[in-house]
Short mmCIF file of C-alpha atoms and ligand atoms in Angstrom, two decimals:
data_model
loop_
_atom_site.label_atom_id
_atom_site.label_comp_id
_atom_site.label_asym_id
_atom_site.label_seq_id
_atom_site.Cartn_x
_atom_site.Cartn_y
_atom_site.Cartn_z
CA UNK A 1 125.97 106.88 137.03
CA UNK A 2 122.80 108.65 137.03
CA UNK A 3 122.35 108.21 133.26
CA UNK A 4 123.42 104.13 133.40
CA UNK A 5 119.96 102.98 132.48
CA UNK A 6 120.23 105.02 128.91
CA UNK A 7 123.32 102.90 128.24
CA UNK A 8 121.63 99.97 129.38
CA UNK A 9 118.70 100.94 126.82
CA UNK A 10 121.24 101.60 124.17
CA UNK A 11 122.86 98.45 124.27
CA UNK A 12 119.74 96.47 124.16
CA UNK A 13 118.97 98.30 121.00
CA UNK A 14 122.34 97.31 119.62
CA UNK A 15 121.95 93.46 120.34
CA UNK A 16 118.77 93.72 118.36
CA UNK A 17 120.44 95.54 115.38
CA UNK A 18 118.09 98.40 116.32
CA UNK A 19 120.78 101.25 117.05
CA UNK A 20 120.58 104.30 115.19
CA UNK A 21 123.03 106.76 114.48
CA UNK A 22 122.85 109.99 112.51
CA UNK A 23 125.39 110.22 109.14
CA UNK A 24 126.42 113.43 107.93
CA UNK A 25 126.71 114.11 104.23
CA UNK A 26 127.32 116.72 101.88
CA UNK A 27 124.91 116.93 98.89
CA UNK A 28 126.35 117.57 95.50
CA UNK A 29 123.37 117.49 93.69
CA UNK A 30 119.49 116.37 93.82
CA UNK A 31 120.85 112.63 93.33
CA UNK A 32 124.51 112.46 94.79
CA UNK A 33 126.07 113.09 97.88
CA UNK A 34 129.72 113.10 99.33
CA UNK A 35 130.89 111.45 102.54
CA UNK A 36 134.56 111.77 103.57
CA UNK A 37 135.43 112.56 100.07
CA UNK A 38 133.55 109.79 98.22
CA UNK A 39 130.74 110.42 96.10
CA UNK A 40 127.38 108.30 96.55
CA UNK A 41 124.17 107.79 94.71
CA UNK A 42 121.02 108.68 96.99
CA UNK A 43 118.28 106.49 96.68
CA UNK A 44 116.86 107.48 100.30
CA UNK A 45 115.67 111.01 99.53
CA UNK A 46 112.08 112.70 99.63
CA UNK A 47 113.27 115.22 96.91
CA UNK A 48 111.02 113.54 94.70
CA UNK A 49 110.95 116.18 91.83
CA UNK A 50 114.66 116.79 92.37
CA UNK A 51 113.64 120.50 92.81
CA UNK A 52 115.97 120.86 95.67
CA UNK A 53 119.01 121.95 93.21
CA UNK A 54 116.56 123.34 90.62
CA UNK A 55 118.21 127.04 89.61
CA UNK A 56 115.19 128.94 90.24
CA UNK A 57 114.29 127.12 93.32
CA UNK A 58 117.80 128.22 94.89
CA UNK A 59 117.63 131.64 93.46
CA UNK A 60 114.38 132.18 94.91
CA UNK A 61 115.87 131.24 98.54
CA UNK A 62 119.09 133.27 97.90
CA UNK A 63 117.35 136.19 96.99
CA UNK A 64 114.87 135.81 100.01
CA UNK A 65 117.78 135.31 102.24
CA UNK A 66 119.31 138.55 100.80
CA UNK A 67 116.78 140.53 100.88
CA UNK A 68 114.96 139.70 104.24
CA UNK A 69 117.85 138.14 106.38
CA UNK A 70 118.39 134.66 107.63
CA UNK A 71 115.92 133.95 110.83
CA UNK A 72 112.29 134.56 111.13
CA UNK A 73 112.72 136.18 114.50
CA UNK A 74 109.52 134.96 116.13
CA UNK A 75 106.37 132.81 116.31
CA UNK A 76 103.81 133.42 113.33
CA UNK A 77 101.44 135.12 115.77
CA UNK A 78 104.24 137.56 117.19
CA UNK A 79 106.86 138.72 114.91
CA UNK A 80 107.51 136.12 112.64
CA UNK A 81 104.64 135.89 109.85
CA UNK A 82 106.55 137.53 106.94
CA UNK A 83 104.51 138.49 104.01
CA UNK A 84 106.02 135.48 101.86
CA UNK A 85 103.71 133.57 104.10
CA UNK A 86 100.31 134.96 102.88
CA UNK A 87 101.67 134.37 99.42
CA UNK A 88 102.73 130.69 99.85
CA UNK A 89 99.38 130.22 101.67
CA UNK A 90 97.32 131.70 98.68
CA UNK A 91 99.28 129.51 96.50
CA UNK A 92 98.97 126.38 98.46
CA UNK A 93 95.05 126.79 98.78
CA UNK A 94 94.75 127.45 95.11
CA UNK A 95 97.07 124.27 94.31
CA UNK A 96 94.79 122.14 96.73
CA UNK A 97 91.73 123.76 95.80
CA UNK A 98 90.64 124.77 99.06
CA UNK A 99 89.51 127.87 100.53
CA UNK A 100 92.32 128.47 102.74
CA UNK A 101 95.68 127.01 104.13
CA UNK A 102 98.06 127.28 106.97
CA UNK A 103 101.99 126.85 107.06
CA UNK A 104 103.28 125.15 110.04
CA UNK A 105 107.31 124.80 110.78
CA UNK A 106 107.49 121.02 109.73
CA UNK A 107 104.90 118.56 108.57
CA UNK A 108 105.15 116.80 112.13
CA UNK A 109 103.93 119.75 113.93
CA UNK A 110 101.03 120.23 111.34
CA UNK A 111 99.96 116.74 112.24
CA UNK A 112 100.77 117.13 115.97
CA UNK A 113 99.05 120.64 116.19
CA UNK A 114 96.26 120.08 113.97
CA UNK A 115 95.32 116.54 115.40
CA UNK A 116 95.36 117.48 119.06
CA UNK A 117 93.43 120.98 118.38
CA UNK A 118 90.68 119.29 116.88
CA UNK A 119 90.14 116.51 118.84
CA UNK A 120 89.88 116.37 122.70
CA UNK A 121 89.39 113.82 125.55
CA UNK A 122 85.70 113.43 124.84
CA UNK A 123 86.03 112.98 120.83
CA UNK A 124 87.16 109.77 118.65
CA UNK A 125 89.86 108.96 116.14
CA UNK A 126 90.10 106.22 113.64
CA UNK A 127 93.63 105.83 112.51
CA UNK A 128 95.19 103.48 109.93
CA UNK A 129 97.67 101.14 111.71
CA UNK A 130 100.42 102.44 109.38
CA UNK A 131 99.80 105.89 109.70
CA UNK A 132 103.05 107.98 110.25
CA UNK A 133 104.39 108.70 113.69
CA UNK A 134 103.47 112.37 113.98
CA UNK A 135 99.67 111.20 113.12
CA UNK A 136 100.13 108.65 116.03
CA UNK A 137 101.61 111.43 118.27
CA UNK A 138 99.04 113.64 117.42
CA UNK A 139 96.28 111.36 118.67
CA UNK A 140 97.97 110.33 121.79
CA UNK A 141 98.58 114.40 122.64
CA UNK A 142 94.74 114.91 121.79
CA UNK A 143 93.74 112.47 124.47
CA UNK A 144 90.78 111.21 122.30
CA UNK A 145 89.81 107.60 122.63
CA UNK A 146 91.62 106.44 119.47
CA UNK A 147 90.60 103.38 117.13
CA UNK A 148 93.47 101.86 115.20
CA UNK A 149 92.20 100.03 112.16
CA UNK A 150 94.23 97.21 110.40
CA UNK A 151 95.87 98.68 107.30
CA UNK A 152 93.21 100.03 104.48
CA UNK A 153 90.57 97.99 106.01
CA UNK A 154 87.51 100.21 105.47
CA UNK A 155 85.15 97.32 106.63
CA UNK A 156 86.56 97.87 110.12
CA UNK A 157 86.33 101.46 109.83
CA UNK A 158 82.71 101.18 109.07
CA UNK A 159 82.40 98.91 111.99
CA UNK A 160 83.79 101.26 114.42
CA UNK A 161 81.87 103.92 113.14
CA UNK A 162 78.67 102.07 113.74
CA UNK A 163 79.45 101.67 117.30
CA UNK A 164 79.89 105.30 117.88
CA UNK A 165 76.48 106.86 118.72
CA UNK A 166 77.82 110.17 119.59
CA UNK A 167 77.45 113.92 119.16
CA UNK A 168 81.11 114.28 119.59
CA UNK A 169 83.76 114.77 117.01
CA UNK A 170 84.67 111.66 115.13
CA UNK A 171 87.86 111.92 113.13
CA UNK A 172 89.10 109.45 110.44
CA UNK A 173 92.73 110.03 109.48
CA UNK A 174 94.88 108.30 107.33
CA UNK A 175 98.25 108.78 105.34
CA UNK A 176 97.37 108.96 101.51
CA UNK A 177 100.59 107.39 100.83
CA UNK A 178 102.22 105.36 103.22
CA UNK A 179 105.52 106.41 103.89
CA UNK A 180 107.33 102.95 104.34
CA UNK A 181 104.98 100.74 102.11
CA UNK A 182 104.36 103.13 98.99
CA UNK A 183 100.78 102.04 98.69
CA UNK A 184 97.75 104.12 98.67
CA UNK A 185 94.85 104.70 101.31
CA UNK A 186 91.42 103.90 99.69
CA UNK A 187 90.26 107.31 99.97
CA UNK A 188 87.05 107.42 97.96
CA UNK A 189 85.64 104.36 100.60
CA UNK A 190 86.76 106.68 103.47
CA UNK A 191 85.43 109.77 101.96
CA UNK A 192 82.02 107.96 101.53
CA UNK A 193 82.21 106.67 105.14
CA UNK A 194 83.08 109.98 106.62
CA UNK A 195 80.23 111.31 104.98
CA UNK A 196 77.68 108.58 105.73
CA UNK A 197 78.54 108.74 109.38
CA UNK A 198 79.11 112.54 109.61
CA UNK A 199 83.10 112.12 110.49
CA UNK A 200 85.63 114.17 109.72
CA UNK A 201 88.14 112.85 107.27
CA UNK A 202 91.99 114.16 107.56
CA UNK A 203 94.56 113.15 104.78
CA UNK A 204 98.39 113.29 105.25
CA UNK A 205 99.57 114.05 101.63
CA UNK A 206 103.14 114.31 102.63
CA UNK A 207 104.34 111.88 100.06
CA UNK A 208 101.44 112.74 97.59
CA UNK A 209 101.93 116.22 97.03
CA UNK A 210 104.06 116.52 93.96
CA UNK A 211 103.28 113.07 93.18
CA UNK A 212 99.87 111.96 92.72
CA UNK A 213 97.26 113.63 90.80
CA UNK A 214 99.88 115.48 88.49
CA UNK A 215 101.57 116.58 91.39
CA UNK A 216 98.35 118.19 92.86
CA UNK A 217 98.18 115.29 95.49
CA UNK A 218 95.34 112.67 96.64
CA UNK A 219 92.02 114.90 96.38
CA UNK A 220 93.03 115.65 92.57
CA UNK A 221 94.14 111.66 92.17
CA UNK A 222 90.61 110.53 93.33
CA UNK A 223 88.66 113.61 92.48
CA UNK A 224 87.95 114.12 96.04
CA UNK A 225 87.74 117.86 95.95
CA UNK A 226 85.42 119.38 98.70
CA UNK A 227 85.25 115.77 100.34
CA UNK A 228 88.38 115.86 102.58
CA UNK A 229 87.96 118.35 105.44
CA UNK A 230 91.66 118.47 106.37
CA UNK A 231 94.51 117.85 103.91
CA UNK A 232 97.70 118.02 105.42
CA UNK A 233 101.07 118.20 103.37
CA UNK A 234 104.73 119.19 103.72
CA UNK A 235 107.03 121.70 102.18
CA UNK A 236 110.06 119.08 102.96
CA UNK A 237 109.59 116.44 100.26
CA UNK A 238 108.45 117.21 96.80
CA UNK A 239 108.42 120.97 97.53
CA UNK A 240 112.16 121.19 98.15
CA UNK A 241 112.05 123.12 101.16
CA UNK A 242 111.24 122.73 104.74
CA UNK A 243 107.73 122.79 106.49
CA UNK A 244 104.13 121.68 106.82
CA UNK A 245 100.70 123.00 106.09
CA UNK A 246 97.16 122.47 106.38
CA UNK A 247 94.77 123.02 103.51
CA UNK A 248 91.01 123.28 104.06
CA UNK A 249 87.91 125.56 105.05
CA UNK A 250 89.07 128.96 106.38
CA UNK A 251 86.92 128.14 109.55
CA UNK A 252 89.50 125.35 109.99
CA UNK A 253 92.82 127.38 109.26
CA UNK A 254 91.38 130.33 111.81
CA UNK A 255 90.61 127.62 114.47
CA UNK A 256 94.05 126.07 114.11
CA UNK A 257 95.97 129.41 114.16
CA UNK A 258 94.14 130.10 117.61
CA UNK A 259 94.31 126.22 119.09
CA UNK A 260 97.37 124.46 117.35
CA UNK A 261 99.89 124.65 119.94
CA UNK A 262 102.95 123.67 117.47
CA UNK A 263 101.72 126.82 115.59
CA UNK A 264 101.48 129.18 118.28
CA UNK A 265 104.43 128.22 120.36
CA UNK A 266 107.13 127.69 117.64
CA UNK A 267 109.37 130.12 115.62
CA UNK A 268 108.27 130.48 111.98
CA UNK A 269 110.25 129.37 108.92
CA UNK A 270 112.72 131.43 107.36
CA UNK A 271 112.08 133.62 104.24
CA UNK A 272 114.39 131.55 102.46
CA UNK A 273 112.42 128.37 103.48
CA UNK A 274 109.30 130.06 102.25
CA UNK A 275 110.54 131.19 99.00
CA UNK A 276 112.02 128.11 98.23
CA UNK A 277 108.85 125.96 98.71
CA UNK A 278 106.77 128.98 96.60
CA UNK A 279 108.82 128.66 93.97
CA UNK A 280 108.91 124.81 93.76
CA UNK A 281 104.93 125.12 93.78
CA UNK A 282 105.01 127.37 90.87
CA UNK A 283 107.42 125.06 88.96
CA UNK A 284 104.96 121.97 89.50
CA UNK A 285 101.88 124.16 88.55
CA UNK A 286 103.59 125.42 85.46
CA UNK A 287 105.37 122.52 84.20
CA UNK A 288 104.03 119.01 84.32
CA UNK A 289 107.15 117.73 83.09
CA UNK A 290 108.97 117.12 86.61
CA UNK A 291 106.15 114.97 87.57
CA UNK A 292 105.88 112.98 84.44
CA UNK A 293 109.74 112.12 84.84
CA UNK A 294 109.19 110.96 88.19
CA UNK A 295 106.71 108.51 86.96
CA UNK A 296 108.62 107.35 84.18
CA UNK A 297 111.67 106.83 86.36
CA UNK A 298 109.41 104.93 88.90
CA UNK A 299 108.14 102.35 86.26
CA UNK A 300 111.82 101.93 85.00
CA UNK A 301 113.11 101.16 88.24
CA UNK A 302 110.33 98.57 88.88
CA UNK A 303 110.94 97.00 85.49
CA UNK A 304 114.86 96.62 86.52
CA UNK A 305 113.81 95.20 89.93
CA UNK A 306 111.58 92.82 88.59
CA UNK A 307 114.32 91.84 85.81
CA UNK A 308 116.34 90.77 88.51
CA UNK A 309 113.35 88.95 90.35
CA UNK A 310 113.55 91.41 93.31
CA UNK A 311 110.01 91.45 94.84
CA UNK A 312 108.59 94.92 95.38
CA UNK A 313 104.91 96.01 95.91
CA UNK A 314 104.35 99.62 95.53
CA UNK A 315 102.01 101.95 93.79
CA UNK A 316 104.35 105.05 93.98
CA UNK A 317 108.30 106.02 93.68
CA UNK A 318 108.42 104.71 97.52
CA UNK A 319 109.80 101.12 96.74
CA UNK A 320 110.03 98.83 99.91
CA UNK A 321 111.99 95.66 99.51
CA UNK A 322 111.00 93.55 102.80
CA UNK A 323 113.81 91.25 104.11
CA UNK A 324 112.20 90.76 107.44
CA UNK A 325 115.46 90.51 109.82
CA UNK A 326 117.00 93.67 111.33
CA UNK A 327 120.39 92.54 110.67
CA UNK A 328 119.81 91.41 106.84
CA UNK A 329 118.51 94.80 106.40
CA UNK A 330 121.47 96.53 107.86
CA UNK A 331 123.91 94.33 106.18
CA UNK A 332 121.96 94.89 102.52
CA UNK A 333 122.19 98.70 103.52
CA UNK A 334 125.88 98.42 104.42
CA UNK A 335 126.89 96.41 101.52
CA UNK A 336 125.04 98.97 99.12
CA UNK A 337 126.82 101.58 100.98
CA UNK A 338 130.15 100.09 99.98
CA UNK A 339 129.29 100.09 96.67
CA UNK A 340 128.39 103.77 96.69
CA UNK A 341 124.58 104.01 97.21
CA UNK A 342 122.62 105.14 99.94
CA UNK A 343 119.53 103.12 100.77
CA UNK A 344 117.89 103.38 104.07
CA UNK A 345 117.47 100.20 106.38
CA UNK A 346 114.18 100.59 108.30
CA UNK A 347 113.69 98.88 111.12
CA UNK A 348 111.08 98.52 114.15
CA UNK A 349 109.80 100.82 115.56
CA UNK A 350 109.48 102.48 111.97
CA UNK A 351 108.06 99.15 110.69
CA UNK A 352 106.43 96.39 112.63
CA UNK A 353 108.64 93.40 114.04
CA UNK A 354 109.92 90.85 111.31
CA UNK A 355 108.87 93.85 108.63
CA UNK A 356 112.43 94.87 108.20
CA UNK A 357 113.33 96.45 104.75
CA UNK A 358 115.13 98.40 102.24
CA UNK A 359 113.20 101.43 101.53
CA UNK A 360 114.73 103.13 98.03
CA UNK A 361 113.05 106.26 96.81
CA UNK A 362 112.92 107.03 92.89
CA UNK A 363 113.22 110.64 92.09
CA UNK A 364 112.74 112.71 88.73
CA UNK A 365 116.36 113.69 89.02
CA UNK A 366 117.48 109.95 88.71
CA UNK A 367 119.01 108.91 85.19
CA UNK A 368 118.83 105.80 83.48
CA UNK A 369 122.34 104.85 84.62
CA UNK A 370 121.80 105.73 88.06
CA UNK A 371 118.79 103.51 88.24
CA UNK A 372 120.55 100.52 86.20
CA UNK A 373 123.54 100.79 88.84
CA UNK A 374 121.06 100.93 91.85
CA UNK A 375 119.11 97.90 90.80
CA UNK A 376 122.34 95.75 89.77
CA UNK A 377 123.73 96.52 93.34
CA UNK A 378 120.71 95.82 95.10
CA UNK A 379 120.46 92.42 93.41
CA UNK A 380 124.00 91.57 94.62
CA UNK A 381 123.30 93.07 98.02
CA UNK A 382 120.49 90.66 98.45
CA UNK A 383 122.24 87.76 97.40
C1 PLP B 1 103.36 110.72 105.91
C2 PLP B 1 104.41 111.91 106.79
N1 PLP B 1 103.78 112.54 107.46
C3 PLP B 1 104.52 113.65 107.97
C4 PLP B 1 105.70 113.86 107.99
C5 PLP B 1 106.39 114.80 108.49
O1 PLP B 1 106.77 115.65 107.70
P1 PLP B 1 107.97 116.83 108.04
O2 PLP B 1 109.26 115.72 107.72
O3 PLP B 1 107.79 117.66 107.10
O4 PLP B 1 108.15 117.06 109.53
C6 PLP B 1 106.27 112.84 107.02
C7 PLP B 1 107.83 112.89 107.31
O5 PLP B 1 108.44 112.06 107.24
C8 PLP B 1 105.66 111.82 106.48
O6 PLP B 1 106.44 110.47 105.81
#
């Protein structure tokens, strides 16, 4: 059989407890889903502010679909650049305090398209070892020489910068909040180094937009406005929709329109996606209670876990519980599922070998009862 080698590779994954399957859910609220008629508490969602089910966000999406139809009918450069895009892009630029912003169809595409457009084979990229897969893929696609530095180690970044006597582009790229660890990058030091060595600094705020800096993201959190050349974000997490964006100088977004292949050669978001993100952005800017509630819940959950002596080390609502072995992570997640809670078991290649973990996320929509229940069940699943 021509595809036998695929079956062999899959059975190798199964043997190492690394096999993955897609599981379908029916969301019933921002915190609960149904599967085969049973209700589950969702502790694995990136809907940090619980806005996917907010009445005005839903209404915005429904109104846009009713008024403008469902699909977008083309790429942004052909027939797909709906008038709602320019409003959203203006709002995002204002929100991020940049001159301009550009929306892509996913955060993954924003990273891959941006990095491969701004660096080429004669350029250099300096990238944190725990950066998201979409950054890593962007680096590969660019064909630039890539230096991967130990996690958050700015001394290593400087060592690399010192060796690069070049008039070519040097790009330092990092997640601001690391998606599997929930820790925060040393952005002040990186901005200092980027300035000192005339390198570009790109920061992926996928898990910081709506979370850090009163929701405005890492530039606001660290007061680094104007010092991050490329700010990347997603519309698909706290902004309750789908899509990605880049915020920065107008010359950057003009360049990406011309050179980012994932922008040029893919169909645009639908009117409903754009309208939902725009409304979520409006809610966060107008009312800081969503972000406040998120941090209140995060603190509460960490206190509950500490009460049960469950070790965690995280600065954000992403809370990893490292159990090391793949099958321990899988069986703990399965155990929690049987108790009615969905928490992801994260295994290689998403994390390094022997670093498998439960990764739970707290949202503003969780109740104290939800968090109490989750902490108690995690304790018994880890016994
Ligand atoms: C740090 C980081 N960057 C980028 C992305 C990609 O964003 P999207 O899901 O919108 O494609 C993710 C999503 O998982 C992420 O965690």
